[in-house]
XYZ file of C-alpha atoms in Angstrom:
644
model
C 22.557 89.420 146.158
C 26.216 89.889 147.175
C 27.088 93.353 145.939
C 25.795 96.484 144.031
C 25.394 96.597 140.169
C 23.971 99.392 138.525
C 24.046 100.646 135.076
C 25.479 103.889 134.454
C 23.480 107.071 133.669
C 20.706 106.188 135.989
C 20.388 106.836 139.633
C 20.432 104.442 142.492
C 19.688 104.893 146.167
C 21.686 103.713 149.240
C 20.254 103.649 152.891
C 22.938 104.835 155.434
C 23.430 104.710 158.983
C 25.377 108.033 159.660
C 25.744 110.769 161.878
C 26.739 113.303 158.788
C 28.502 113.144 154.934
C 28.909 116.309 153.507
C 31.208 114.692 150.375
C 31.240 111.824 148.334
C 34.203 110.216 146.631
C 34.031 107.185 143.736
C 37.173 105.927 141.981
C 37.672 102.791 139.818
C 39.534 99.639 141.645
C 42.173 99.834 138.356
C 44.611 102.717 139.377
C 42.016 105.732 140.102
C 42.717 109.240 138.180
C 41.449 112.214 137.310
C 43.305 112.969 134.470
C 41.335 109.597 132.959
C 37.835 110.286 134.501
C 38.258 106.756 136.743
C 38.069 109.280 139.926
C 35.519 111.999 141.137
C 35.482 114.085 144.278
C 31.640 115.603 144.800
C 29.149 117.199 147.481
C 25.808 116.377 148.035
C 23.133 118.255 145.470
C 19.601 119.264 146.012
C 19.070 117.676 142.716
C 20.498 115.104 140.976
C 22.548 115.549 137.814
C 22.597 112.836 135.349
C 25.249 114.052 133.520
C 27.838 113.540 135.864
C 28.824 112.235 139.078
C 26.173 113.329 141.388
C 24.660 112.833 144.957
C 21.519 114.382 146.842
C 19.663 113.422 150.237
C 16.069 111.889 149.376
C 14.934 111.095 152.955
C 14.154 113.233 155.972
C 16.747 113.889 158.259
C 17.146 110.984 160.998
C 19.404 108.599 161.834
C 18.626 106.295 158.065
C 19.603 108.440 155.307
C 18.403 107.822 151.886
C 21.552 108.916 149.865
C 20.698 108.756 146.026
C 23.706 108.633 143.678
C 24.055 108.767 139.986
C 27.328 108.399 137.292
C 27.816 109.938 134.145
C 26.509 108.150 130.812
C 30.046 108.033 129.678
C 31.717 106.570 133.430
C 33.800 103.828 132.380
C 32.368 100.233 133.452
C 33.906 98.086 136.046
C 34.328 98.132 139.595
C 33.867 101.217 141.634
C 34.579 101.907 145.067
C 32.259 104.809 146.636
C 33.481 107.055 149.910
C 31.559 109.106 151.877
C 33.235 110.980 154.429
C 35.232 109.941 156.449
C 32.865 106.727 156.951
C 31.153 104.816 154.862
C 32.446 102.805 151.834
C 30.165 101.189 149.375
C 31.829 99.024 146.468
C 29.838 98.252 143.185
C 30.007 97.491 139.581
C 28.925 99.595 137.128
C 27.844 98.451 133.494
C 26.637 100.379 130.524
C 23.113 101.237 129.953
C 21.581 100.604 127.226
C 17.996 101.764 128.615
C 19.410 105.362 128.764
C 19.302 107.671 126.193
C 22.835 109.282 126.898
C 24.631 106.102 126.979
C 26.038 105.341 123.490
C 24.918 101.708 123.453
C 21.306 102.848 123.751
C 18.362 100.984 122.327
C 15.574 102.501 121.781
C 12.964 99.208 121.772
C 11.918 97.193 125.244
C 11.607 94.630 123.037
C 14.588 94.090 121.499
C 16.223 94.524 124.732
C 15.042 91.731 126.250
C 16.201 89.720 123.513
C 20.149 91.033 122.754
C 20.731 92.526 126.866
C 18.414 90.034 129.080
C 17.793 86.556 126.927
C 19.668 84.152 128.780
C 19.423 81.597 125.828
C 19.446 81.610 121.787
C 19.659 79.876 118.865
C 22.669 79.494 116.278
C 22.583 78.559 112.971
C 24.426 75.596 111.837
C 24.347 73.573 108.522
C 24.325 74.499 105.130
C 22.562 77.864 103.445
C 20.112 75.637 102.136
C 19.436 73.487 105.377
C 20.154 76.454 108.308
C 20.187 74.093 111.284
C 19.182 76.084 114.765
C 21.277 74.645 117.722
C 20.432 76.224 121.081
C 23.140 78.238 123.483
C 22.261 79.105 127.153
C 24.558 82.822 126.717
C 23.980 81.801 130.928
C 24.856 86.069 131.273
C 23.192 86.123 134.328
C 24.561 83.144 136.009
C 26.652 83.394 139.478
C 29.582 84.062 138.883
C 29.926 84.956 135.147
C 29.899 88.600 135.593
C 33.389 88.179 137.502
C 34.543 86.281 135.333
C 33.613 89.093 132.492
C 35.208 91.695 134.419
C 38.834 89.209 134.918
C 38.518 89.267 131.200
C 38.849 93.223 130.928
C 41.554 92.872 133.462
C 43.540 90.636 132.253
C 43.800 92.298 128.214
C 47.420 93.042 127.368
C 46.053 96.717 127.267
C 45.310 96.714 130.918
C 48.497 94.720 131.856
C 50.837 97.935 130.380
C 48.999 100.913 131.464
C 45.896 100.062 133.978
C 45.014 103.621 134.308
C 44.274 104.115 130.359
C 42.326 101.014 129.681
C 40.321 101.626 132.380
C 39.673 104.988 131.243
C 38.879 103.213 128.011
C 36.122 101.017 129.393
C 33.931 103.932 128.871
C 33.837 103.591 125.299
C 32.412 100.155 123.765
C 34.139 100.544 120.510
C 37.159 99.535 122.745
C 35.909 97.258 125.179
C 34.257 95.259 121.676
C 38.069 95.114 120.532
C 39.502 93.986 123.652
C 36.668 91.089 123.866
C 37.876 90.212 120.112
C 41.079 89.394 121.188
C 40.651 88.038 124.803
C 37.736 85.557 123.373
C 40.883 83.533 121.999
C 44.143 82.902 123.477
C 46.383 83.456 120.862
C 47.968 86.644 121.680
C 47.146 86.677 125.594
C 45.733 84.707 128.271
C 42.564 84.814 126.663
C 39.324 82.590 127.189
C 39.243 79.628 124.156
C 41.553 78.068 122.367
C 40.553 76.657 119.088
C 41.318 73.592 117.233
C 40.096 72.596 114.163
C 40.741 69.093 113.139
C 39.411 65.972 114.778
C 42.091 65.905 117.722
C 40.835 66.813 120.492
C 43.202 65.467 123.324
C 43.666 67.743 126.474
C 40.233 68.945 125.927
C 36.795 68.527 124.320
C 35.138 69.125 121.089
C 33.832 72.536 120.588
C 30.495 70.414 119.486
C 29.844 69.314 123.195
C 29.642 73.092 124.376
C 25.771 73.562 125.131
C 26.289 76.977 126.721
C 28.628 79.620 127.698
C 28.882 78.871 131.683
C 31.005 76.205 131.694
C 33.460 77.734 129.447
C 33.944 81.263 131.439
C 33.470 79.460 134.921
C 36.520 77.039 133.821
C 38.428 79.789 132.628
C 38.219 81.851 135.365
C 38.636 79.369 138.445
C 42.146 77.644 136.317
C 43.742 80.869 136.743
C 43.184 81.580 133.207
C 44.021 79.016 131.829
C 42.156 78.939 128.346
C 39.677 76.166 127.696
C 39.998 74.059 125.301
C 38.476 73.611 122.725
C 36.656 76.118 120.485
C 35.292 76.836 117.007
C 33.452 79.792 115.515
C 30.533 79.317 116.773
C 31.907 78.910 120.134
C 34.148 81.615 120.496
C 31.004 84.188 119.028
C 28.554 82.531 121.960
C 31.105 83.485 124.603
C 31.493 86.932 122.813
C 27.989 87.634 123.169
C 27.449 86.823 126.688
C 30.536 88.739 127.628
C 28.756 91.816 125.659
C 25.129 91.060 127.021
C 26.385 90.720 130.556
C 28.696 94.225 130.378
C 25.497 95.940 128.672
C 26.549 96.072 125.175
C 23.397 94.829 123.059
C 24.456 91.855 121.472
C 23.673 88.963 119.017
C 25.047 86.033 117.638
C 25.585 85.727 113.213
C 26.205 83.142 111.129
C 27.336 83.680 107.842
C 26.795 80.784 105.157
C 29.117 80.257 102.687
C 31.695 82.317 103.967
C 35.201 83.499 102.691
C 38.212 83.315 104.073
C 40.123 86.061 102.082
C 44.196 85.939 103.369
C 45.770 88.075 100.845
C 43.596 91.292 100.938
C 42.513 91.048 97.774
C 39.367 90.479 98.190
C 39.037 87.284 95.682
C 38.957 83.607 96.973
C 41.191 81.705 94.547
C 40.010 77.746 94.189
C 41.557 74.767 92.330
C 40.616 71.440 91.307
C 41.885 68.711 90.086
C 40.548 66.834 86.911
C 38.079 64.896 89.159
C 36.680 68.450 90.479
C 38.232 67.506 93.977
C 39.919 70.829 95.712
C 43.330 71.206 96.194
C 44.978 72.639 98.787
C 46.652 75.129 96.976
C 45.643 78.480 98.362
C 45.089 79.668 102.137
C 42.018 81.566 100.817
C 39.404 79.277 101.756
C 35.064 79.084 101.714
C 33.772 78.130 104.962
C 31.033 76.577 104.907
C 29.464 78.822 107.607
C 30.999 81.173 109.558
C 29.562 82.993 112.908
C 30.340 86.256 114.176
C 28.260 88.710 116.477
C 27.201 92.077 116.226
C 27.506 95.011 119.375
C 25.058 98.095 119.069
C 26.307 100.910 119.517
C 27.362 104.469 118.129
C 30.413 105.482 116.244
C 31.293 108.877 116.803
C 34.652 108.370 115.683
C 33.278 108.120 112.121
C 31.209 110.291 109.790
C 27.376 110.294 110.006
C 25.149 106.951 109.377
C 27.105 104.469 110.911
C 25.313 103.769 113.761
C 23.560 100.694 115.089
C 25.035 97.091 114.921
C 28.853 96.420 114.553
C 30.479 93.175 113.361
C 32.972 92.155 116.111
C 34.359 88.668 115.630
C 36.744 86.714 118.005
C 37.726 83.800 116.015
C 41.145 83.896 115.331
C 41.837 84.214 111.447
C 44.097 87.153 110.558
C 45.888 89.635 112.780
C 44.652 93.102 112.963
C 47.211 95.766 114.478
C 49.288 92.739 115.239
C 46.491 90.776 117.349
C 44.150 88.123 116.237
C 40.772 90.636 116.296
C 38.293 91.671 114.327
C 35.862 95.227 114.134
C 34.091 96.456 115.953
C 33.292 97.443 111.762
C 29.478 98.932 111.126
C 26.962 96.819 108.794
C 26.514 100.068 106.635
C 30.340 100.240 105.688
C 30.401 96.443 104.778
C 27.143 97.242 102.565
C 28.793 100.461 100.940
C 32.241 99.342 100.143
C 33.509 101.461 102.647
C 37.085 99.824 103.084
C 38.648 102.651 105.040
C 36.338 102.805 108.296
C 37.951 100.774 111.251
C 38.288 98.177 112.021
C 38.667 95.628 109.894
C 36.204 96.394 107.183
C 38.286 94.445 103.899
C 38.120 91.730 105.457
C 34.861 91.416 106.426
C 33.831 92.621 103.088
C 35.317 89.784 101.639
C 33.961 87.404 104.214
C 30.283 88.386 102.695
C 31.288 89.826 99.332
C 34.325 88.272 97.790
C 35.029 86.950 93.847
C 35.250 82.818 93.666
C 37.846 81.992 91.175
C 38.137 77.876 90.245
C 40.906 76.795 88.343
C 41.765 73.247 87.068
C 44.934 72.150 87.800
C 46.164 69.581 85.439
C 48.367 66.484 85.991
C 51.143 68.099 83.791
C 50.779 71.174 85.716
C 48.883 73.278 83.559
C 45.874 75.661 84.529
C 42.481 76.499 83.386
C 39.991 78.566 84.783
C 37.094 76.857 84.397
C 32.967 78.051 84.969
C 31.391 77.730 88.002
C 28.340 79.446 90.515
C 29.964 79.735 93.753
C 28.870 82.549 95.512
C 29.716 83.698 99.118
C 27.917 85.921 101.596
C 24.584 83.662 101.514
C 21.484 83.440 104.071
C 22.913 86.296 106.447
C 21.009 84.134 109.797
C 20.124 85.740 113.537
C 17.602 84.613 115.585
C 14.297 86.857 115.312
C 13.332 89.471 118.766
C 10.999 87.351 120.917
C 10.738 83.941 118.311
C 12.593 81.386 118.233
C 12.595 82.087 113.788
C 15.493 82.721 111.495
C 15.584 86.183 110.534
C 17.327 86.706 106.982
C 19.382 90.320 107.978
C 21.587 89.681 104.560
C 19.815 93.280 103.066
C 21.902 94.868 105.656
C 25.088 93.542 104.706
C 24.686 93.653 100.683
C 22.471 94.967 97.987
C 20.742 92.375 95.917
C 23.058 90.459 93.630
C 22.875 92.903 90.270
C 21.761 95.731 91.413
C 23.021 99.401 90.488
C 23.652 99.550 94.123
C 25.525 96.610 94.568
C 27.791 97.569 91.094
C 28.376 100.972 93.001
C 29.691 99.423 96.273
C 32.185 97.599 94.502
C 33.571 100.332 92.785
C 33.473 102.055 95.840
C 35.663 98.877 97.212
C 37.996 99.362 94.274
C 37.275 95.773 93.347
C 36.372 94.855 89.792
C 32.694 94.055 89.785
C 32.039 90.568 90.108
C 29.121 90.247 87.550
C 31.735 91.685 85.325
C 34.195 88.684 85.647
C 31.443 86.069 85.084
C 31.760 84.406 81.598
C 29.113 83.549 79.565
C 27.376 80.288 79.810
C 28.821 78.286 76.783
C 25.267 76.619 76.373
C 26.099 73.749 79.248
C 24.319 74.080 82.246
C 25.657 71.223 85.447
C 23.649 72.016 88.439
C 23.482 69.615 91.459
C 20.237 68.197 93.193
C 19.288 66.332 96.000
C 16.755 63.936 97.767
C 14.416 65.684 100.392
C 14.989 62.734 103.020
C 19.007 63.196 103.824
C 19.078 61.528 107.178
C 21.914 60.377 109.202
C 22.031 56.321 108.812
C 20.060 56.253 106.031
C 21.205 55.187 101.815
C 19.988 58.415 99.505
C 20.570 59.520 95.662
C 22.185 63.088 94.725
C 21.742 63.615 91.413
C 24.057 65.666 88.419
C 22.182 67.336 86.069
C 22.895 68.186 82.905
C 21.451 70.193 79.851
C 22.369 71.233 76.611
C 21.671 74.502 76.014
C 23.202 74.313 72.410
C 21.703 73.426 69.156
C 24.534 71.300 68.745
C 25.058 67.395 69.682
C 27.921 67.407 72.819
C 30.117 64.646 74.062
C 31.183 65.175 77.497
C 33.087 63.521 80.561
C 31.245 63.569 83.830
C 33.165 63.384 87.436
C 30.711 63.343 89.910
C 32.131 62.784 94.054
C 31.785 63.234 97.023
C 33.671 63.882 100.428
C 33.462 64.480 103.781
C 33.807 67.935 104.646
C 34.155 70.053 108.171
C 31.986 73.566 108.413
C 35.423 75.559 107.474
C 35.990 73.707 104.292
C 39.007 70.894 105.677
C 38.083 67.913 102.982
C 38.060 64.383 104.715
C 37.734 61.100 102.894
C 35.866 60.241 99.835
C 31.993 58.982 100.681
C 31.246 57.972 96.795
C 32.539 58.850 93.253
C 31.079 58.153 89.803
C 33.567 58.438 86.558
C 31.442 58.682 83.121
C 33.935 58.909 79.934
C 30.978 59.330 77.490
C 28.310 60.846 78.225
C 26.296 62.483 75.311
C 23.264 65.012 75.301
C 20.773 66.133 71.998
C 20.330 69.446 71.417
C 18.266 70.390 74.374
C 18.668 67.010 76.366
C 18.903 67.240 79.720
C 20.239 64.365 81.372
C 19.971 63.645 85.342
C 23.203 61.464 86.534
C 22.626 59.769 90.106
C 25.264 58.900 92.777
C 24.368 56.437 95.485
C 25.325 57.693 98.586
C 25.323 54.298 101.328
C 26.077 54.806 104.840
C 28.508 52.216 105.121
C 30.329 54.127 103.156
C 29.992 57.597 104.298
C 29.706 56.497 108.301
C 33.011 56.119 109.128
C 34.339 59.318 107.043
C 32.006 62.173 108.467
C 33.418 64.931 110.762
C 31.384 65.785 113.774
C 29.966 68.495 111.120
C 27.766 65.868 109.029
C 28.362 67.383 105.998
C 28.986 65.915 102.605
C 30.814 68.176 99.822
C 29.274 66.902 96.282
C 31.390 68.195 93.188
C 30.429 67.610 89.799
C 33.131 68.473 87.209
C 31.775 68.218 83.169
C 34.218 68.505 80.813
C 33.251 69.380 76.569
C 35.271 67.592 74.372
C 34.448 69.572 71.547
C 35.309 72.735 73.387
C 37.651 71.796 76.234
C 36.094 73.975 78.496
C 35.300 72.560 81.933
C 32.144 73.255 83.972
C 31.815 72.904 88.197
C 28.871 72.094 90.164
C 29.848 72.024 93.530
C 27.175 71.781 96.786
C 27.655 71.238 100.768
C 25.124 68.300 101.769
C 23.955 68.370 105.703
C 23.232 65.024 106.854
C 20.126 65.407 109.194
C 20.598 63.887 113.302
C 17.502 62.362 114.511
C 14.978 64.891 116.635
C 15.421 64.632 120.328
C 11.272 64.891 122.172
C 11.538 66.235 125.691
C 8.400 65.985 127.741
C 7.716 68.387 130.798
C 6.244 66.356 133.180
C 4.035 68.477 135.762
C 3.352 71.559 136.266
C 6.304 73.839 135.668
C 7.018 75.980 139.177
C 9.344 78.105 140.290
C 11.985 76.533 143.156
C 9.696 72.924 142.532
C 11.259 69.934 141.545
C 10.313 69.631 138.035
C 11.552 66.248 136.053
C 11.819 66.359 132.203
C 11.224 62.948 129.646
C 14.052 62.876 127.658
C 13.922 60.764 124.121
C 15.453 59.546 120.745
C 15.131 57.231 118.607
C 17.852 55.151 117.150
C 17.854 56.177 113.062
C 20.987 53.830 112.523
C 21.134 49.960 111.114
C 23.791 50.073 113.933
C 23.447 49.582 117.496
C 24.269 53.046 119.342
C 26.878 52.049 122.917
C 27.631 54.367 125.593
C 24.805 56.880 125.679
C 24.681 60.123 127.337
C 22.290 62.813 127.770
C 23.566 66.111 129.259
C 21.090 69.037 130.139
C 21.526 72.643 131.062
C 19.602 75.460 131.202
C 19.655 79.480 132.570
C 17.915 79.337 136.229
C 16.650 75.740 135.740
C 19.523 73.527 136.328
C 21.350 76.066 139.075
C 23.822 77.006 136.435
C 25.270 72.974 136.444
C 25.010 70.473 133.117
C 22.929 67.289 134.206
C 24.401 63.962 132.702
C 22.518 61.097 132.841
C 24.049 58.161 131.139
C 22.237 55.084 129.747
C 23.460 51.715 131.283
C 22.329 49.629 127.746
C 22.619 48.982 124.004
C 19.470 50.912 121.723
C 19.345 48.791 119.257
C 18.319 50.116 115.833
C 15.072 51.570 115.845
C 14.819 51.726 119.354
C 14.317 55.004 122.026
C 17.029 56.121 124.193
C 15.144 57.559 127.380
C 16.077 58.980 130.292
C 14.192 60.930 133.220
C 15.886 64.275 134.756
C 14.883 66.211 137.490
C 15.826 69.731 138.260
C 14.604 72.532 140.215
C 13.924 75.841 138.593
C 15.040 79.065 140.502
C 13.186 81.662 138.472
C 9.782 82.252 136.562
C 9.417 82.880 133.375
C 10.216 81.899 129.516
C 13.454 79.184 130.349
C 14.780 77.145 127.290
C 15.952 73.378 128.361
C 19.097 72.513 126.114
C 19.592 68.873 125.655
C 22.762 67.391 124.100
C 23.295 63.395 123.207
C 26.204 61.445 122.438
C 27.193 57.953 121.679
C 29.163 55.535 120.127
C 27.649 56.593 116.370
C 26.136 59.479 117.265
C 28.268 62.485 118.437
C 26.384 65.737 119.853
C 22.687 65.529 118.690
C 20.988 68.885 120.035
C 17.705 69.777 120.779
C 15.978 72.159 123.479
C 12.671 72.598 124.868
C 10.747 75.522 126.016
C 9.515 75.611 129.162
C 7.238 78.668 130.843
C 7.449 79.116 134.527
C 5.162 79.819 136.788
C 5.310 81.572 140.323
């Protein structure tokens, strides 16, 4: 509406009042040069030429003059001034093109670029691997003013700071621009966009749960003079990524990453101990998150040898430094999947993020070690959201070979990492697994159960340690929610024995993180043996559904209100309720908040009515967030189609 944006590679026409132009002159606003391709001198053509700067009349002569005008596939993106003559001047941005065949981020599938270019709005998977939660994101790409505020982000990179001239140059190339988003997403090396936090403490800012969308984050950012927002978490700081990437024209899409390592040291092993009541300690940085989210930029790589095209992992969540600046990749799928350690950027540690060896050791009281048997694996449930649904789509093929597999024995040798089905001992005939009850609702008193077998043809006389703890999504341990000590427990040959452990809210209310998860760990020790077994399982404690209700027909630029509702799943009484809404081009790019004035009492609906006024037709998703007292950022969305 206010300016010119075109994507590069493709034409675009201009109507001019002049009496003549004979040349044509476009430079980038970041110090112009030809020796870095951000400047280009040009006549007018008969033709165009789409592989390069090019201009040609396509109207009659008159006093109007259609002037049509097409950049290179390669022009670096950003903001372009254009000169004709010794009149005219035309400013406009120019982004990369993904619908063009020359550009290097092209996609060849109309469907798959309206999901990972134009989607405004997505799901990301939260929760456990074996309970993927979706919670919906308005990426918001599209919004006013977000497109500035993507472009103050390339501006204001370290890169650009020293030398202006080169890093605009640089912007051609999306294997760079996907590096510089890495590190401007957070602000720990520069005045970057999020600042993250990870404990409870959230003064001076908000929890990364509240978030519903990326808008508010980069509209903050950008009118505090960069001052970065506070706060954020994976998930968060991968959103923003992608709608920085969508809005540039990188194709782009969000990736969580369930039961994720954390690997410090480079070695590509996650070292764990416990102590004799199969509670972790602290010991080592390396660390199992229980998810972890990252996105993925499509593009090509010819910087590196053949087949390592398509979608790169680029993650912005600060962990480790790479070249001396919390980043990560851009690092291509197929590398992580063949062991290919050498390919930038990045690649051990992503490898180990999906891939890694989980070593337990028991710590004794008189200081001693053990390494004990256990079946934690990372790299599980690989989660996107599927082209056009809103479905899970399992991508974890493309980041591993099946667990045993020739293939998957060849990419670790490839790694130069001992092959982990190598280092797995064999099962001494005890078998502790850990099960659950299929109603694990917020509020509500459930069993998890140990269960043991004897796999021997022997009589065995064990001790059982079976608790549990509150536990954040990157593996932080809280308080304990419940904890069962049996000194005797015995098992026949072939007995298998299920052990229960009460979990009551009153106990576990008051120690959950914002997360709502539960880490169970079961610990079984032989006496005949001494050799120690670990069970150990994440537990996501389900919020209550929030029901929204479109109320009349849906209409674009008609007041449209929205039925808003949820129930009360808590023996407590829920205080100070709040529903906030926000949506791509249906709340005007704002976040509703209504607030509820009384108590719900247990059992009870919280309802509210909000209006809103959508500004475009078409597929719109309506995301809904509710706090209280007891309940802290319940999510839920609603699809809403709409109309002309």
């Amino acid at each position: 509406v206010e300016r010119l944006i075109v994507r590069r590679g493709q034409s675009f026409t201009i109507n001019l009042h002049l009496r003549s132009a004979t040349s044509v002159e476009v430079m980038t606003f970041v110090k112009p040069s030809d020796q870095y391709g951000t400047q280009a001198s040009f006549g007018l053509t008969d033709q165009i030429d789409t592989s390069r700067w090019s201009a040609a009349i396509t109207s009659p002569p008159g006093n109007m003059v259609s002037l049509s005008i097409c950049s290179p596939p390669d022009a670096p993106i950003g903001r372009w001034r254009l000169t004709l003559g010794q009149g005219g001047r035309v400013d406009f941005v120019l982004l990369y093109n993904p619908w063009c065949s020359g550009d290097v981020v092209y996609m060849d599938s109309e469907e798959k670029l309206r999901e990972y270019i134009l989607a405004q709005d997505g799901i990301i998977y939260r929760g456990g691997w074996k309970y993927p939660i979706p919670t919906p994101w308005n990426y918001g790409q599209f919004e006013d003013g977000i497109l500035n505020a993507c472009l103050r982000i390339l501006d204001m990179n370290p890169k650009c700071l020293r030398n202006p001239g080169k890093d605009a140059s640089g912007r051609r190339n999306p294997i760079y621009v996907s590096r510089v988003l890495s590190a401007m997403v957070n602000c720990n090396d520069d005045k970057g966009v999020l600042q993250g936090r990870w404990t409870d403490d959230y003064d001076g800012g908000v929890s990364p749960l509240s978030w519903k969308g990326s808008v508010e984050i980069l509209r903050n950012w950008d009118t505090n003079a960069c001052q970065p927002v506070r706060f954020g978490q994976c998930w968060v700081f991968a959103a923003v990524a992608c709608s920085v990437s969508r809005a540039l024209g990188i194709p782009c899409r969000l990736v969580t990453n369930y039961n994720s390592a954390h690997d410090t040291n480079s070695n590509l092993v996650i070292e764990r101990y416990v102590d004799e009541n199969g509670q972790l300690v602290q010991k080592s940085r390396d660390m199992i998150w229980n998810y972890h989210c990252w996105v993925e930029n499509w593009m090509t790589r010819p910087d590196l040898k053949p087949g390592f095209d398509g979608w790169q992992v680029m993650d912005p969540t600060p962990q480790e430094k790479s070249e001396g600046v919390y980043c990560c990749g851009p690092i291509p799928l197929k590398a992580i999947k063949e062991g290919e350690l050498t390919d930038k950027y990045d690649a051990p540690f992503v490898f180990a993020e999906v891939n890694a060896d989980v070593h337990t050791f028991m710590k004794r009281k008189d200081g001693s070690t053990k390494k004990i048997i256990s079946s934690v694996h990372v790299g599980l449930k690989i989660s996107t959201k599927s082209v056009g649904s809103d479905r899970r789509e399992d991508i974890t093929h493309l980041y591993k070979y099946p667990e045993g597999s020739d293939e998957e024995r060849e990419a670790f040798t490839k790694a130069n990492h001992q092959n982990k089905l190598l280092q797995q001992q064999d099962n001494a005939g005890l078998l502790i697994v850990i099960k659950v009850s299929t109603e694990m609702r917020k509020g509500c008193d459930f069993d998890v159960f140990a269960v043991i077998t004897n796999n021997t043809p022997n009589e065995k006389k064990c001790r059982l340690v079976f608790g549990s703890r509150a536990v954040s999504y990157n593996g932080i341990l809280g308080e304990n929610c419940g904890f069962k000590d049996l000194l005797n427990v015995q098992l026949a040959p072939g007995e298998e024995k299920r052990v229960a452990l009460r979990m009551n809210y009153s106990k576990y209310a008051e120690n959950l993180t914002e997360d709502n998860l539960i880490r169970l760990a079961a610990l079984l020790l032989d006496y005949g043996t001494q050799e120690a077994y670990l069970a150990v399982r994440n537990v996501v404690l389900v919020n209550p559904e929030i029901k929204v209700r479109i109320l009349g027909e849906p209409k674009e630029n008609r007041k449209l209100a929205a039925e808003i509702t949820l129930q009360n799943p808590l023996p407590v009484p829920l205080q100070n309720c709040c529903f906030t809404v926000e949506g791509s081009n249906l709340t005007g790019g704002q976040v509703i908040t209504e607030r509820l004035n009384s108590t719900v009492e247990p059992g009870q609906d919280a309802k509210v009515k909000i209006y809103f006024t959508p500004t475009h037709s078409g597929l719109r998703k309506l995301v809904v967030d509710f706090d209280s007292n007891k309940l802290c950022h319940v999510k839920g969305y609603r699809n809403v189609i709409i109309g002309k």
